[in-house]
Coordinates of C-alpha atoms in Angstrom, one line a residue:
M29 CA -39.9 -15.1 18.7
T30 CA -43.5 -13.9 18.3
L31 CA -44.0 -11.1 15.8
P32 CA -47.0 -8.8 15.4
T33 CA -49.8 -10.1 13.2
D34 CA -49.2 -7.4 10.7
F35 CA -45.4 -8.1 10.5
D36 CA -45.4 -9.4 6.9
Q37 CA -47.3 -6.4 5.7
D38 CA -44.9 -4.0 7.5
A39 CA -41.8 -5.8 6.2
V40 CA -43.0 -5.8 2.6
A41 CA -43.9 -2.1 2.7
L42 CA -40.6 -1.2 4.3
R43 CA -38.6 -3.3 1.8
A44 CA -40.4 -1.6 -1.2
A45 CA -39.7 1.8 0.3
M46 CA -36.0 1.0 0.8
V47 CA -35.6 -0.1 -2.8
K48 CA -37.5 2.9 -4.1
G49 CA -35.3 5.2 -2.0
L50 CA -32.1 3.6 -3.4
A51 CA -33.4 4.0 -6.9
D52 CA -34.5 7.6 -6.3
A53 CA -31.0 8.3 -4.8
G54 CA -29.4 7.1 -8.1
I55 CA -27.1 4.6 -6.5
P56 CA -24.8 3.1 -9.2
A57 CA -26.5 -0.3 -9.4
D58 CA -27.9 -2.3 -12.3
P59 CA -31.7 -2.3 -12.4
A60 CA -31.7 -6.1 -12.3
W61 CA -30.0 -6.0 -8.9
L62 CA -32.5 -3.4 -7.6
A63 CA -35.2 -5.7 -8.7
A64 CA -33.6 -8.6 -6.8
A65 CA -33.5 -6.5 -3.7
G66 CA -37.2 -5.9 -4.1
R67 CA -37.8 -9.6 -3.9
V68 CA -35.3 -10.7 -1.1
P69 CA -36.3 -10.0 2.5
R70 CA -33.5 -8.7 4.7
H71 CA -35.0 -9.3 8.1
P72 CA -34.5 -13.1 8.3
F73 CA -30.7 -12.5 8.0
V74 CA -30.5 -10.0 10.9
P75 CA -32.5 -11.2 13.9
G76 CA -30.2 -9.1 16.1
F77 CA -27.6 -6.4 15.6
Y78 CA -25.9 -3.4 17.3
L79 CA -26.5 0.3 16.7
P80 CA -24.4 3.1 18.2
A81 CA -25.9 5.2 20.9
D82 CA -26.0 9.0 20.4
L83 CA -23.3 9.7 22.9
P84 CA -20.0 7.8 23.9
D85 CA -19.5 6.6 27.5
A86 CA -17.4 8.4 30.1
R87 CA -14.2 6.9 28.6
G88 CA -15.0 8.1 25.2
L89 CA -15.9 4.7 23.9
T90 CA -18.8 4.1 21.5
V91 CA -21.8 2.6 23.3
W92 CA -23.3 -0.2 21.1
E93 CA -26.9 -1.0 21.9
P94 CA -28.4 -4.4 21.0
V95 CA -31.5 -4.3 18.8
T96 CA -33.9 -7.2 18.3
S97 CA -37.6 -7.6 17.5
K98 CA -38.2 -8.5 21.2
L99 CA -36.3 -5.5 22.6
D100 CA -37.8 -2.9 20.2
Y101 CA -39.8 -4.2 17.3
G102 CA -40.2 -0.9 15.6
R103 CA -36.5 0.1 15.8
W104 CA -35.4 -3.4 14.7
L105 CA -37.6 -3.4 11.6
A106 CA -37.0 0.2 10.6
A107 CA -33.2 -0.3 10.9
T108 CA -33.3 -3.6 9.0
Y109 CA -34.9 -1.9 6.0
S110 CA -32.8 1.2 6.1
D111 CA -29.6 1.7 4.0
T112 CA -27.4 1.0 7.0
T113 CA -24.6 -1.4 7.9
L114 CA -25.8 -3.5 10.9
I115 CA -23.0 -4.7 13.1
T116 CA -23.6 -8.3 14.2
Q117 CA -20.3 -9.2 15.9
F118 CA -17.4 -7.6 17.8
D119 CA -13.9 -9.0 18.3
G120 CA -14.8 -12.3 16.9
E121 CA -17.1 -13.1 19.9
E122 CA -20.5 -14.7 19.5
T123 CA -23.5 -12.8 20.9
D124 CA -26.3 -14.5 22.7
W125 CA -29.2 -12.7 21.0
R126 CA -31.7 -14.2 23.5
N127 CA -30.0 -12.1 26.2
P128 CA -27.8 -9.5 24.5
V129 CA -26.1 -6.8 26.5
V130 CA -24.8 -3.3 25.8
R131 CA -21.2 -3.1 24.6
H132 CA -18.7 -0.4 25.2
G133 CA -16.1 -0.1 22.4
G134 CA -14.8 -3.1 20.5
A135 CA -13.8 -3.8 16.9
P136 CA -16.6 -4.9 14.6
T137 CA -15.7 -8.2 12.9
S138 CA -19.0 -9.1 11.1
S139 CA -21.9 -7.2 9.8
S140 CA -24.7 -6.9 7.3
T141 CA -23.4 -4.4 4.8
L142 CA -25.6 -1.5 3.9
P143 CA -27.8 -2.6 0.9
S144 CA -26.7 0.2 -1.4
L145 CA -23.1 -1.0 -1.1
V146 CA -24.0 -4.6 -1.6
L147 CA -25.8 -3.8 -4.8
R148 CA -23.0 -1.5 -5.9
M149 CA -20.4 -4.3 -5.4
W150 CA -22.4 -6.8 -7.5
S151 CA -23.0 -4.2 -10.2
D152 CA -19.4 -2.9 -10.2
A153 CA -18.2 -6.4 -10.7
D154 CA -20.4 -6.7 -13.8
V155 CA -22.1 -9.8 -12.5
G156 CA -24.9 -10.9 -14.7
E157 CA -27.0 -13.9 -15.7
G158 CA -25.0 -17.0 -16.6
H159 CA -21.9 -16.1 -14.5
T160 CA -20.5 -18.4 -11.9
V161 CA -19.6 -16.4 -8.8
L162 CA -17.4 -16.8 -5.8
E163 CA -18.4 -14.5 -2.9
I164 CA -15.8 -14.1 -0.2
G165 CA -17.4 -13.2 3.1
T166 CA -20.8 -14.7 3.5
G167 CA -21.6 -12.6 6.6
T168 CA -25.3 -12.8 7.4
G169 CA -26.1 -14.3 4.0
Y170 CA -28.1 -11.3 2.7
S171 CA -25.8 -10.5 -0.2
T172 CA -25.6 -14.2 -1.0
A173 CA -29.4 -14.4 -1.2
L174 CA -29.4 -11.5 -3.7
A175 CA -26.9 -13.3 -5.9
C176 CA -28.9 -16.5 -5.7
E177 CA -32.1 -14.6 -6.6
L178 CA -30.5 -13.1 -9.8
L179 CA -28.2 -15.9 -10.9
G180 CA -29.7 -19.0 -9.5
S181 CA -28.2 -20.9 -6.5
S182 CA -26.2 -23.3 -8.7
H183 CA -24.1 -20.4 -10.0
V184 CA -23.1 -19.1 -6.5
T185 CA -20.4 -20.2 -4.1
T186 CA -19.9 -18.4 -0.9
I187 CA -17.2 -18.8 1.8
E188 CA -16.8 -17.5 5.3
I189 CA -14.1 -18.0 7.9
D190 CA -16.4 -17.6 11.0
P191 CA -18.0 -21.0 11.7
G192 CA -20.9 -19.7 13.9
G193 CA -21.9 -17.0 11.5
L194 CA -21.7 -19.4 8.5
E195 CA -24.0 -21.9 10.2
R196 CA -26.6 -19.2 10.9
A197 CA -26.4 -17.8 7.3
A198 CA -26.7 -21.3 5.8
E199 CA -29.8 -22.0 7.9
V200 CA -31.5 -18.8 6.8
L201 CA -30.6 -19.2 3.2
Q202 CA -32.1 -22.7 3.2
R203 CA -35.2 -21.4 4.9
C204 CA -35.6 -18.7 2.3
G205 CA -35.3 -21.2 -0.5
Y206 CA -31.7 -20.7 -1.6
A207 CA -29.1 -23.4 -2.0
P208 CA -25.7 -22.1 -3.0
T209 CA -22.4 -23.9 -2.4
I210 CA -21.5 -22.9 1.2
A211 CA -18.1 -23.6 2.8
R212 CA -16.0 -22.5 5.7
A213 CA -12.8 -21.3 4.1
D214 CA -10.2 -18.5 4.3
G215 CA -10.8 -16.0 1.5
L216 CA -7.0 -15.6 1.1
Y217 CA -7.1 -19.0 -0.7
G218 CA -10.4 -18.9 -2.5
Y219 CA -12.2 -22.2 -3.0
W220 CA -10.6 -24.6 -5.5
P221 CA -13.3 -27.3 -5.5
E222 CA -15.7 -25.0 -7.3
A223 CA -13.3 -23.3 -9.7
W224 CA -13.4 -21.9 -12.4
F225 CA -15.2 -18.7 -11.7
D226 CA -16.4 -15.9 -14.0
R227 CA -16.5 -13.4 -11.2
V228 CA -15.0 -13.1 -7.7
V229 CA -16.4 -10.5 -5.3
A230 CA -14.9 -10.0 -1.9
A231 CA -16.8 -8.5 1.0
C232 CA -13.7 -8.1 3.1
S233 CA -10.4 -6.3 2.4
F234 CA -6.9 -7.6 1.8
R235 CA -3.5 -6.0 2.0
A236 CA -3.0 -7.1 -1.6
V237 CA -4.9 -9.2 -4.1
P238 CA -4.6 -12.9 -3.1
P239 CA -2.9 -14.7 -6.1
A240 CA -5.0 -17.9 -5.5
L241 CA -8.1 -15.9 -6.5
I242 CA -6.7 -15.0 -9.9
R243 CA -5.6 -18.6 -10.5
Q244 CA -9.2 -19.8 -9.9
M245 CA -10.7 -17.6 -12.6
R246 CA -11.5 -18.2 -16.2
P247 CA -9.7 -16.0 -18.7
G248 CA -11.7 -12.8 -19.2
G249 CA -13.1 -13.2 -15.7
K250 CA -13.4 -10.2 -13.4
L251 CA -12.3 -9.9 -9.8
L252 CA -13.5 -7.1 -7.4
V253 CA -11.4 -6.8 -4.3
P254 CA -11.3 -4.2 -1.6
L255 CA -7.8 -3.4 -0.6
S256 CA -6.7 -2.0 2.8
G257 CA -3.6 -1.8 4.9
W258 CA -2.5 -1.1 8.4
L259 CA -2.9 2.7 8.0
Y260 CA -6.6 2.0 7.2
G261 CA -6.4 3.6 3.8
S262 CA -8.6 1.7 1.4
A263 CA -9.3 1.2 -2.3
R264 CA -11.3 -1.1 -4.5
V265 CA -9.8 -2.6 -7.6
L266 CA -11.6 -4.3 -10.6
L267 CA -9.2 -6.7 -12.3
T268 CA -9.7 -8.6 -15.6
V269 CA -7.8 -11.8 -15.9
A270 CA -5.9 -12.4 -19.1
Q271 CA -5.2 -15.7 -20.9
D272 CA -1.6 -15.7 -19.5
G273 CA -2.8 -15.4 -15.9
T274 CA -1.9 -11.8 -15.4
A275 CA -4.6 -9.4 -14.2
T276 CA -5.0 -5.7 -14.8
G277 CA -7.6 -3.1 -13.9
P278 CA -8.4 0.3 -12.4
L279 CA -9.0 1.4 -8.9
L280 CA -12.6 2.4 -8.6
P281 CA -13.7 5.9 -7.5
G282 CA -15.2 6.7 -4.2
T283 CA -14.3 6.1 -0.5
V284 CA -15.5 2.6 0.5
S285 CA -14.1 0.5 3.3
F286 CA -14.6 -3.1 4.4
M287 CA -13.5 -5.0 7.5
P288 CA -10.1 -6.6 6.9
A289 CA -9.8 -10.3 6.4
R290 CA -9.0 -11.9 9.7
T291 CA -5.5 -12.9 8.6
H292 CA -4.7 -9.4 7.3
A293 CA -5.8 -7.4 10.3
A294 CA -3.2 -5.0 11.8
P295 CA -1.1 -6.6 14.6
V296 CA -1.1 -5.2 18.2
F297 CA 1.9 -2.9 18.5
G298 CA 2.2 -2.5 22.3
N299 CA 2.7 0.7 24.3
P300 CA 3.3 3.8 22.2
A301 CA 5.3 5.3 25.1
D302 CA 7.8 2.4 24.8
W303 CA 8.3 3.2 21.1
S304 CA 8.7 6.9 21.8
A305 CA 11.4 6.3 24.4
G306 CA 13.7 4.8 21.8
L307 CA 13.5 7.8 19.5
T308 CA 16.4 10.2 18.9
D309 CA 16.4 13.5 20.8
E310 CA 16.9 15.4 17.6
S311 CA 13.8 16.8 15.9
R312 CA 13.0 18.7 12.7
P313 CA 10.0 20.6 11.4
A314 CA 7.5 18.5 9.5
R315 CA 7.2 19.4 5.8
H316 CA 3.7 17.8 5.7
T317 CA 1.4 17.8 8.7
P318 CA -0.6 14.9 10.0
D319 CA -3.9 16.2 8.7
R320 CA -2.9 15.2 5.1
L321 CA -3.6 11.7 6.3
T322 CA -6.0 12.1 9.1
E323 CA -8.6 14.5 7.8
A324 CA -12.1 13.1 7.2
T325 CA -11.8 13.7 3.4
G326 CA -11.8 11.5 0.3
E327 CA -8.3 12.7 -0.6
A328 CA -6.8 11.8 2.8
F329 CA -8.5 8.4 2.7
H330 CA -7.0 7.8 -0.8
L331 CA -3.6 9.2 0.2
R332 CA -3.4 6.9 3.2
F333 CA -3.8 4.0 0.8
L334 CA -0.9 5.2 -1.4
V335 CA 1.3 5.9 1.6
Q336 CA 0.8 2.3 2.7
C337 CA 2.8 1.3 -0.4
A338 CA 5.8 3.3 1.0
V339 CA 5.5 2.1 4.6
P340 CA 3.4 -1.1 4.3
E341 CA 4.1 -2.2 7.9
A342 CA 3.4 1.1 9.6
Q343 CA 0.5 2.0 11.8
I344 CA -0.6 5.4 13.2
L345 CA -2.5 6.6 16.2
T346 CA -2.9 9.9 18.0
I347 CA -2.6 10.2 21.8
G348 CA -2.8 13.5 23.6
G349 CA -2.4 15.4 20.3
V350 CA 0.8 13.6 19.4
L351 CA 0.8 11.4 16.3
H352 CA 2.7 8.1 16.6
V353 CA 3.9 6.1 13.6
I354 CA 5.0 2.6 14.5
D355 CA 6.4 -0.3 12.4
I356 CA 6.7 -3.5 14.4
V357 CA 8.4 -5.4 11.6
S358 CA 11.5 -3.1 11.3
G359 CA 11.4 -1.7 14.8
S360 CA 11.1 1.9 13.4
A361 CA 9.0 4.7 14.9
A362 CA 8.3 8.4 14.6
T363 CA 6.3 11.0 16.4
L364 CA 4.8 14.3 15.3
A365 CA 4.1 16.8 18.1
P366 CA 2.5 20.2 17.7
E367 CA 4.6 23.2 18.6
G368 CA 2.8 26.5 17.9
D369 CA 1.7 26.5 14.3
D370 CA 4.2 23.8 13.3
W371 CA 4.8 20.1 14.0
N372 CA 8.1 18.6 15.1
V373 CA 9.2 15.2 13.9
R374 CA 11.3 12.7 15.8
E375 CA 12.3 9.4 14.1
G376 CA 14.2 6.3 15.1
G377 CA 15.0 2.8 13.8
P378 CA 16.3 1.6 10.4
L379 CA 13.5 3.4 8.5
R380 CA 12.8 7.1 8.6
L381 CA 9.0 6.6 8.5
W382 CA 7.7 10.1 8.3
T383 CA 10.5 11.0 5.9
R384 CA 9.3 8.3 3.6
I385 CA 5.7 9.4 4.0
E386 CA 6.6 13.0 3.1
Q387 CA 8.5 11.9 0.0
L388 CA 5.4 10.1 -1.2
I389 CA 3.2 13.1 -0.5
D390 CA 5.7 15.3 -2.5
V391 CA 5.3 13.0 -5.5
F392 CA 1.5 12.9 -5.1
D393 CA 1.3 16.7 -5.0
T394 CA 3.6 17.1 -8.0
A395 CA 1.4 14.8 -10.0
G396 CA -1.6 17.1 -9.2
R397 CA -3.1 15.0 -6.4
P398 CA -4.6 12.3 -8.7
G399 CA -7.8 10.5 -7.7
P400 CA -8.0 6.7 -7.3
E401 CA -9.7 6.1 -10.7
T402 CA -6.4 7.4 -12.4
F403 CA -4.4 4.4 -11.1
T404 CA -4.1 1.0 -12.6
L405 CA -3.1 -2.2 -10.7
R406 CA -1.2 -4.9 -12.6
V407 CA -0.7 -8.3 -11.0
E408 CA 1.9 -10.7 -12.4
G409 CA 2.6 -13.7 -10.2
T410 CA 3.5 -12.3 -6.7
A411 CA 4.3 -8.8 -8.0
Q412 CA 1.5 -6.2 -7.7
R413 CA 2.4 -2.9 -9.3
L414 CA 0.3 0.3 -8.9
L415 CA 0.8 2.4 -12.0
H416 CA 0.1 6.0 -12.8
S417 CA 1.3 8.1 -15.7
Q418 CA 2.6 11.0 -13.5
M419 CA 4.0 9.0 -10.5
P420 CA 6.7 6.4 -9.9
E421 CA 5.6 2.8 -9.7
L422 CA 4.2 1.7 -6.3
R423 CA 4.0 -1.8 -5.0
L424 CA 1.6 -3.7 -2.8
P425 CA 3.1 -6.0 -0.2
P426 CA 3.6 -9.6 -1.6
L427 CA 1.3 -12.4 -0.5
C428 CA 1.6 -16.2 -0.7

């Protein structure tokens, strides 16, 4: 790859402008992390990535355009030093960045997270000099480089499940002068050879906090984990580990989502029409309409996370204006279809899915629609209890 002769000057200027923009915007990041971002180049870690086109294709699918320095130097460098998440992989498939092609649709499975969120995660976890850190989800290696820059490589362990991505990240980290402990491993189980850790920060989401991570931490250590379920409601929790091995901490404010860990991704549920065919013919008016969960608002995003505790195996999708709720574990299903200004509910199977969802929404409303920062998660062994002073206890699904 041949870059323009003024490339270094361009990259340095854009990196400085990016960091200044983040500082001016008042992102919640420690000044030490902003300073590290001013010293660590991002472009070596993202030689190629995808950006969405302005319009979908004829089928309504997002058109993903490959971006490299060879295809469009200006666009590549400008996007690299913007506060943007850069998608580097879809559906677990490797891309030949020497000859990339346009993609139509697909599920992103790896990316370089937008810099403001990377800095926010490290800051929210209260990571500082002297701490030993386990990073779950190396990705491109950019966030790893930031940690090495501030803490020193000997204090950083990073793990990644994708072998190709990990190999590329390791090569770039070495080329940039960083030498953390790097291993291919499943974040669900942490990395025992380098325990004990002062901090664990996950760059992927789990359905519940993996107990192995808590067991690999020193007492007083802090664990920052994104949580997400099959309804795609998300939260972030910051736990502090006690001497007895329990861990307690608040959900953090804001609406932030991460790609799910590969082993925690939602399963394929089949044909919604097949599930609908098994529903009872009886219907009833819905007491709560689908927009309570599907609106593009922070409250709907948070409420989906809470609802997941009531129906942890449920998934939802909308086809032709009809909302389908499907639970492949119990074999239960529900549909909500519009009828005038109302919605009609049909349910089938051992669980009345929408009834359970409505009951949780009732409790949430009675409590005054509390935000995420008013909830506390307590982890004791395999039990993970979400606590709130005005709501009944909720539980996250148990993990190994």
